[in-house]
Structures are given as structure tokens and as C-alpha cells.
């Protein structure tokens, strides 16, 4: 009777008892089912799942210092047919135990070898380099037995209480402690500064609040004072207006009284003074005019007298000429010239006398 077999997703189905197309000892089926003839064929299953192996190995470094190294290997059967055949031929009976033991031995040997070529300082500083070198060295052997290593991680490195690693870590620990103390001190200082800043801001806020309260209170007091003084201030302003009006009225009354005094006393007095002055000036003008008139009359009288005496003067002059021995050269014209000269002489005498009298009158007037 025929049977149809299907492996799990993480399994490889091995069918033995017949010929294989790829010249393998048995047929490998992954991810699909297959018909198997009973009695003539045999079906077995090989797990393709992940396995884990932990190793703890005492290794000697390049400095002859013993180190206890713990590591973990994650591995599985590879997915290709050749690897599955190799792994099945070696681990099919007790797959998990045998694969873990053999994998641990392979990695332990390579781990001891590589640690022996390194110093403790290198191992501590370059742990990943150590893991990578062990993994590379082990991959060839693991591939030969059909296994694939997913990862190799070193979990711990210990010197067995020798104190070497602790001594190496001492400067770093000291630096870390120093940095921690510095950081703690800086944090404390920053906290103190923050506290001081907070207190300063609180003080400033309180001061500003107090100032604002004082300003509010001052405004309130001012408003109350203004309200309290509003009545008396209004009364004082009204009284001031009354006093101003009274002063204005008094000023107007004084101006009116001054105008009355001007009209009743000052102006009549000025008018009287002007009248007296005008009368005096008129009297003086009258006296001067009279004096001038008198002086003018005297000159007129004198002139009249001189005029009246002029013929006599001319006559006396002619008498003098009659007694004189004169020779007339040009006949009647010469006589006329002579008479005219005598008259002119008389007029000259008259003018001289008139000027003399005018000079005497001027001196008398002064």
C-alpha cells in the first residue's frame, strides 16, 4: 500500500531504500510531500531547527595567564542537500546531543588556540575580534559535518580571582569614579545654581509683586485722597472764583472812580492850567506886539522926520555947492548928473541914519 508523507517546515524527510536522482545515499525531501512505497522504502526525519551549545573553557593567554571564557554557539543543519546528507550520516540517531557535543569541542579547541595568541589586554579590548576569529576558524570543520553557525558570542572572561583584570580595570574604574564624582559635583553645582536661580526668580517675582501691590495701593490711596479732597477742592475753587470775580469788580470800580476823578478833578484842573497859560501867552504876545508896534511907530516917525528934513539937507548941500567953484564939462547932462549925485548923497545919509536908529531899537529891545 502506497503512503504519502509530508515533512514539517523545519524538517528534512529522508527516504532510503531506493536510488536517488542526485547520486546521494538516500532521497532528501524539503518543503513538500512524497509517495513512499511501504516495505521497500524507509522514511526518517532530520530537524533543520536552530540548536544552541554553551562552552566554558579555561584558556592560557600569550602572557601565561589563565582565563575562564564562556561562550554560546547558535547552529543548525545547513539547508543544502549535501549538508543534510553529511549531518544525517553523523547525527540522525541522536541528533541534538551529538551535534551540541561535537560543536562545543570544535569551538573550544579553536578558542584555546586563538586566546593563546593574544594578551589579556587585547582580549578585553577586542572581544569581538576574538569571537570573529574563532568563528572563521570553526566554519570549515562545521561545514564538513553539514552544520551552519549562525552566531558565536563570548559571554564572559574571568581570570579566576587573580586580580589581573581588576588591575587592568582599576585606572578605568578610577577614571569612571572620578568622572562620576565630577559629574555628581557638576550635577550638584548645577542643581545649586538652578536652586539659586529659582530662588532669585522667586525673589524677583516677589519684589515685582510687592512693587505692583505698592503701586496699586498708591493708586487706591491717591484715588481715595482725591475723592476726599474733591469736596474741599471744589469749595476752594468756587471761593477762588468768587474772590476773582470780586477782585475784577473792584478793579472795574477803581477804573470807573479813576475815570470819574479824571473827569471831575484832573481834566478841569488841566483846562484851568491851559486857560491860564493861554492867557499868559496872550498877554505876553500882546505886550510884545505893543512893543513892536511902538518901535515901529518910532521908526515911522523918524523916517517921516528924515523925509521932511530931506529937502533941507539937499538944500544945504546945494548951498555948499553954490559957494564951491565947480566946472561943468558936459553942459546940461553934467548938471543933471551933479544934481542926481547930490540927491543920492542925501538918500545915503538918510539910509545911514535909519540903520543907526534900527540898531538902537534892537539893543533896547534886548
PDB file of N, CA and C in Angstrom, residues 209-262:
ATOM      1  N   UNK A 209       5.978  91.652  42.551  1.00  0.00           N
ATOM      2  CA  UNK A 209       4.626  91.592  43.103  1.00  0.00           C
ATOM      3  C   UNK A 209       4.422  92.665  44.154  1.00  0.00           C
ATOM      4  N   UNK A 210       5.455  92.831  45.033  1.00  0.00           N
ATOM      5  CA  UNK A 210       5.359  93.862  46.069  1.00  0.00           C
ATOM      6  C   UNK A 210       5.278  95.254  45.447  1.00  0.00           C
ATOM      7  N   UNK A 211       6.090  95.478  44.384  1.00  0.00           N
ATOM      8  CA  UNK A 211       6.062  96.781  43.710  1.00  0.00           C
ATOM      9  C   UNK A 211       4.690  97.035  43.104  1.00  0.00           C
ATOM     10  N   UNK A 212       4.154  96.017  42.439  1.00  0.00           N
ATOM     11  CA  UNK A 212       2.828  96.165  41.842  1.00  0.00           C
ATOM     12  C   UNK A 212       1.770  96.409  42.909  1.00  0.00           C
ATOM     13  N   UNK A 213       1.875  95.670  44.017  1.00  0.00           N
ATOM     14  CA  UNK A 213       0.922  95.890  45.096  1.00  0.00           C
ATOM     15  C   UNK A 213       1.039  97.303  45.647  1.00  0.00           C
ATOM     16  N   UNK A 214       2.312  97.758  45.810  1.00  0.00           N
ATOM     17  CA  UNK A 214       2.516  99.127  46.300  1.00  0.00           C
ATOM     18  C   UNK A 214       1.951 100.144  45.325  1.00  0.00           C
ATOM     19  N   UNK A 215       2.162  99.907  44.032  1.00  0.00           N
ATOM     20  CA  UNK A 215       1.601 100.815  43.031  1.00  0.00           C
ATOM     21  C   UNK A 215       0.080 100.807  43.064  1.00  0.00           C
ATOM     22  N   UNK A 216      -0.485  99.591  43.179  1.00  0.00           N
ATOM     23  CA  UNK A 216      -1.942  99.514  43.267  1.00  0.00           C
ATOM     24  C   UNK A 216      -2.450 100.253  44.512  1.00  0.00           C
ATOM     25  N   UNK A 217      -1.768 100.002  45.645  1.00  0.00           N
ATOM     26  CA  UNK A 217      -2.174 100.659  46.883  1.00  0.00           C
ATOM     27  C   UNK A 217      -2.010 102.173  46.782  1.00  0.00           C
ATOM     28  N   UNK A 218      -0.915 102.600  46.120  1.00  0.00           N
ATOM     29  CA  UNK A 218      -0.710 104.043  45.950  1.00  0.00           C
ATOM     30  C   UNK A 218      -1.809 104.643  45.091  1.00  0.00           C
ATOM     31  N   UNK A 219      -2.181 103.927  44.008  1.00  0.00           N
ATOM     32  CA  UNK A 219      -3.265 104.418  43.164  1.00  0.00           C
ATOM     33  C   UNK A 219      -4.576 104.476  43.944  1.00  0.00           C
ATOM     34  N   UNK A 220      -4.790 103.442  44.756  1.00  0.00           N
ATOM     35  CA  UNK A 220      -6.017 103.427  45.566  1.00  0.00           C
ATOM     36  C   UNK A 220      -6.011 104.578  46.552  1.00  0.00           C
ATOM     37  N   UNK A 221      -4.863 104.767  47.244  1.00  0.00           N
ATOM     38  CA  UNK A 221      -4.759 105.868  48.211  1.00  0.00           C
ATOM     39  C   UNK A 221      -4.930 107.215  47.523  1.00  0.00           C
ATOM     40  N   UNK A 222      -4.318 107.343  46.330  1.00  0.00           N
ATOM     41  CA  UNK A 222      -4.441 108.591  45.581  1.00  0.00           C
ATOM     42  C   UNK A 222      -5.889 108.853  45.202  1.00  0.00           C
ATOM     43  N   UNK A 223      -6.565 107.787  44.733  1.00  0.00           N
ATOM     44  CA  UNK A 223      -7.966 107.945  44.369  1.00  0.00           C
ATOM     45  C   UNK A 223      -8.810 108.311  45.583  1.00  0.00           C
ATOM     46  N   UNK A 224      -8.533 107.640  46.721  1.00  0.00           N
ATOM     47  CA  UNK A 224      -9.268 107.966  47.950  1.00  0.00           C
ATOM     48  C   UNK A 224      -8.998 109.397  48.382  1.00  0.00           C
ATOM     49  N   UNK A 225      -7.688 109.803  48.309  1.00  0.00           N
ATOM     50  CA  UNK A 225      -7.349 111.164  48.699  1.00  0.00           C
ATOM     51  C   UNK A 225      -8.010 112.183  47.782  1.00  0.00           C
ATOM     52  N   UNK A 226      -7.980 111.880  46.475  1.00  0.00           N
ATOM     53  CA  UNK A 226      -8.642 112.794  45.538  1.00  0.00           C
ATOM     54  C   UNK A 226     -10.133 112.850  45.790  1.00  0.00           C
ATOM     55  N   UNK A 227     -10.716 111.686  46.106  1.00  0.00           N
ATOM     56  CA  UNK A 227     -12.142 111.679  46.408  1.00  0.00           C
ATOM     57  C   UNK A 227     -12.433 112.475  47.678  1.00  0.00           C
ATOM     58  N   UNK A 228     -11.541 112.301  48.703  1.00  0.00           N
ATOM     59  CA  UNK A 228     -11.727 113.027  49.950  1.00  0.00           C
ATOM     60  C   UNK A 228     -11.527 114.526  49.779  1.00  0.00           C
ATOM     61  N   UNK A 229     -10.623 114.902  48.865  1.00  0.00           N
ATOM     62  CA  UNK A 229     -10.335 116.317  48.652  1.00  0.00           C
ATOM     63  C   UNK A 229     -11.220 116.948  47.598  1.00  0.00           C
ATOM     64  N   UNK A 230     -12.049 116.126  46.961  1.00  0.00           N
ATOM     65  CA  UNK A 230     -12.874 116.664  45.880  1.00  0.00           C
ATOM     66  C   UNK A 230     -13.810 117.743  46.383  1.00  0.00           C
ATOM     67  N   UNK A 231     -14.481 117.467  47.554  1.00  0.00           N
ATOM     68  CA  UNK A 231     -15.409 118.460  48.097  1.00  0.00           C
ATOM     69  C   UNK A 231     -14.719 119.763  48.486  1.00  0.00           C
ATOM     70  N   UNK A 232     -13.683 119.687  49.380  1.00  0.00           N
ATOM     71  CA  UNK A 232     -12.972 120.930  49.745  1.00  0.00           C
ATOM     72  C   UNK A 232     -12.335 121.613  48.548  1.00  0.00           C
ATOM     73  N   UNK A 233     -11.823 120.823  47.621  1.00  0.00           N
ATOM     74  CA  UNK A 233     -11.205 121.422  46.441  1.00  0.00           C
ATOM     75  C   UNK A 233     -12.241 122.166  45.609  1.00  0.00           C
ATOM     76  N   UNK A 234     -13.421 121.573  45.486  1.00  0.00           N
ATOM     77  CA  UNK A 234     -14.477 122.254  44.739  1.00  0.00           C
ATOM     78  C   UNK A 234     -14.882 123.540  45.444  1.00  0.00           C
ATOM     79  N   UNK A 235     -14.990 123.467  46.792  1.00  0.00           N
ATOM     80  CA  UNK A 235     -15.328 124.676  47.544  1.00  0.00           C
ATOM     81  C   UNK A 235     -14.256 125.745  47.389  1.00  0.00           C
ATOM     82  N   UNK A 236     -12.980 125.290  47.469  1.00  0.00           N
ATOM     83  CA  UNK A 236     -11.893 126.257  47.321  1.00  0.00           C
ATOM     84  C   UNK A 236     -11.899 126.877  45.934  1.00  0.00           C
ATOM     85  N   UNK A 237     -12.143 126.058  44.910  1.00  0.00           N
ATOM     86  CA  UNK A 237     -12.199 126.592  43.550  1.00  0.00           C
ATOM     87  C   UNK A 237     -13.361 127.569  43.394  1.00  0.00           C
ATOM     88  N   UNK A 238     -14.523 127.206  44.006  1.00  0.00           N
ATOM     89  CA  UNK A 238     -15.658 128.127  43.940  1.00  0.00           C
ATOM     90  C   UNK A 238     -15.338 129.434  44.654  1.00  0.00           C
ATOM     91  N   UNK A 239     -14.697 129.330  45.861  1.00  0.00           N
ATOM     92  CA  UNK A 239     -14.308 130.543  46.594  1.00  0.00           C
ATOM     93  C   UNK A 239     -13.316 131.364  45.793  1.00  0.00           C
ATOM     94  N   UNK A 240     -12.370 130.658  45.138  1.00  0.00           N
ATOM     95  CA  UNK A 240     -11.391 131.367  44.310  1.00  0.00           C
ATOM     96  C   UNK A 240     -12.079 132.098  43.165  1.00  0.00           C
ATOM     97  N   UNK A 241     -13.058 131.454  42.573  1.00  0.00           N
ATOM     98  CA  UNK A 241     -13.799 132.116  41.504  1.00  0.00           C
ATOM     99  C   UNK A 241     -14.547 133.337  42.032  1.00  0.00           C
ATOM    100  N   UNK A 242     -15.129 133.197  43.265  1.00  0.00           N
ATOM    101  CA  UNK A 242     -15.833 134.344  43.867  1.00  0.00           C
ATOM    102  C   UNK A 242     -14.867 135.487  44.129  1.00  0.00           C
ATOM    103  N   UNK A 243     -13.683 135.131  44.707  1.00  0.00           N
ATOM    104  CA  UNK A 243     -12.691 136.167  45.001  1.00  0.00           C
ATOM    105  C   UNK A 243     -12.201 136.814  43.704  1.00  0.00           C
ATOM    106  N   UNK A 244     -12.015 136.002  42.683  1.00  0.00           N
ATOM    107  CA  UNK A 244     -11.580 136.554  41.390  1.00  0.00           C
ATOM    108  C   UNK A 244     -12.626 137.500  40.832  1.00  0.00           C
ATOM    109  N   UNK A 245     -13.895 137.104  40.937  1.00  0.00           N
ATOM    110  CA  UNK A 245     -14.967 137.972  40.452  1.00  0.00           C
ATOM    111  C   UNK A 245     -15.028 139.264  41.255  1.00  0.00           C
ATOM    112  N   UNK A 246     -14.855 139.135  42.605  1.00  0.00           N
ATOM    113  CA  UNK A 246     -14.854 140.339  43.429  1.00  0.00           C
ATOM    114  C   UNK A 246     -13.687 141.255  43.094  1.00  0.00           C
ATOM    115  N   UNK A 247     -12.498 140.645  42.892  1.00  0.00           N
ATOM    116  CA  UNK A 247     -11.338 141.460  42.537  1.00  0.00           C
ATOM    117  C   UNK A 247     -11.554 142.151  41.199  1.00  0.00           C
ATOM    118  N   UNK A 248     -12.155 141.430  40.236  1.00  0.00           N
ATOM    119  CA  UNK A 248     -12.452 142.033  38.944  1.00  0.00           C
ATOM    120  C   UNK A 248     -13.433 143.191  39.095  1.00  0.00           C
ATOM    121  N   UNK A 249     -14.451 142.988  39.958  1.00  0.00           N
ATOM    122  CA  UNK A 249     -15.413 144.052  40.190  1.00  0.00           C
ATOM    123  C   UNK A 249     -14.749 145.257  40.846  1.00  0.00           C
ATOM    124  N   UNK A 250     -13.863 144.984  41.828  1.00  0.00           N
ATOM    125  CA  UNK A 250     -13.149 146.086  42.490  1.00  0.00           C
ATOM    126  C   UNK A 250     -12.280 146.832  41.502  1.00  0.00           C
ATOM    127  N   UNK A 251     -11.609 146.063  40.598  1.00  0.00           N
ATOM    128  CA  UNK A 251     -10.769 146.716  39.603  1.00  0.00           C
ATOM    129  C   UNK A 251     -11.588 147.607  38.692  1.00  0.00           C
ATOM    130  N   UNK A 252     -12.747 147.105  38.270  1.00  0.00           N
ATOM    131  CA  UNK A 252     -13.603 147.910  37.402  1.00  0.00           C
ATOM    132  C   UNK A 252     -14.117 149.146  38.125  1.00  0.00           C
ATOM    133  N   UNK A 253     -14.458 148.960  39.433  1.00  0.00           N
ATOM    134  CA  UNK A 253     -14.906 150.126  40.210  1.00  0.00           C
ATOM    135  C   UNK A 253     -13.791 151.156  40.342  1.00  0.00           C
ATOM    136  N   UNK A 254     -12.533 150.656  40.548  1.00  0.00           N
ATOM    137  CA  UNK A 254     -11.401 151.581  40.654  1.00  0.00           C
ATOM    138  C   UNK A 254     -11.183 152.316  39.343  1.00  0.00           C
ATOM    139  N   UNK A 255     -11.295 151.579  38.228  1.00  0.00           N
ATOM    140  CA  UNK A 255     -11.153 152.234  36.936  1.00  0.00           C
ATOM    141  C   UNK A 255     -12.245 153.280  36.728  1.00  0.00           C
ATOM    142  N   UNK A 256     -13.475 152.928  37.119  1.00  0.00           N
ATOM    143  CA  UNK A 256     -14.576 153.891  36.997  1.00  0.00           C
ATOM    144  C   UNK A 256     -14.337 155.120  37.868  1.00  0.00           C
ATOM    145  N   UNK A 257     -13.835 154.858  39.108  1.00  0.00           N
ATOM    146  CA  UNK A 257     -13.559 156.001  40.002  1.00  0.00           C
ATOM    147  C   UNK A 257     -12.453 156.862  39.435  1.00  0.00           C
ATOM    148  N   UNK A 258     -11.434 156.191  38.839  1.00  0.00           N
ATOM    149  CA  UNK A 258     -10.338 156.954  38.231  1.00  0.00           C
ATOM    150  C   UNK A 258     -10.849 157.796  37.074  1.00  0.00           C
ATOM    151  N   UNK A 259     -11.736 157.223  36.290  1.00  0.00           N
ATOM    152  CA  UNK A 259     -12.319 157.999  35.202  1.00  0.00           C
ATOM    153  C   UNK A 259     -13.132 159.181  35.737  1.00  0.00           C
ATOM    154  N   UNK A 260     -13.868 158.895  36.822  1.00  0.00           N
ATOM    155  CA  UNK A 260     -14.620 159.998  37.429  1.00  0.00           C
ATOM    156  C   UNK A 260     -13.700 161.096  37.937  1.00  0.00           C
ATOM    157  N   UNK A 261     -12.595 160.716  38.595  1.00  0.00           N
ATOM    158  CA  UNK A 261     -11.633 161.714  39.087  1.00  0.00           C
ATOM    159  C   UNK A 261     -11.030 162.480  37.921  1.00  0.00           C
ATOM    160  N   UNK A 262     -10.741 161.741  36.830  1.00  0.00           N
ATOM    161  CA  UNK A 262     -10.215 162.426  35.653  1.00  0.00           C
ATOM    162  C   UNK A 262     -11.196 163.462  35.153  1.00  0.00           C
TER     163      UNK A 262
END
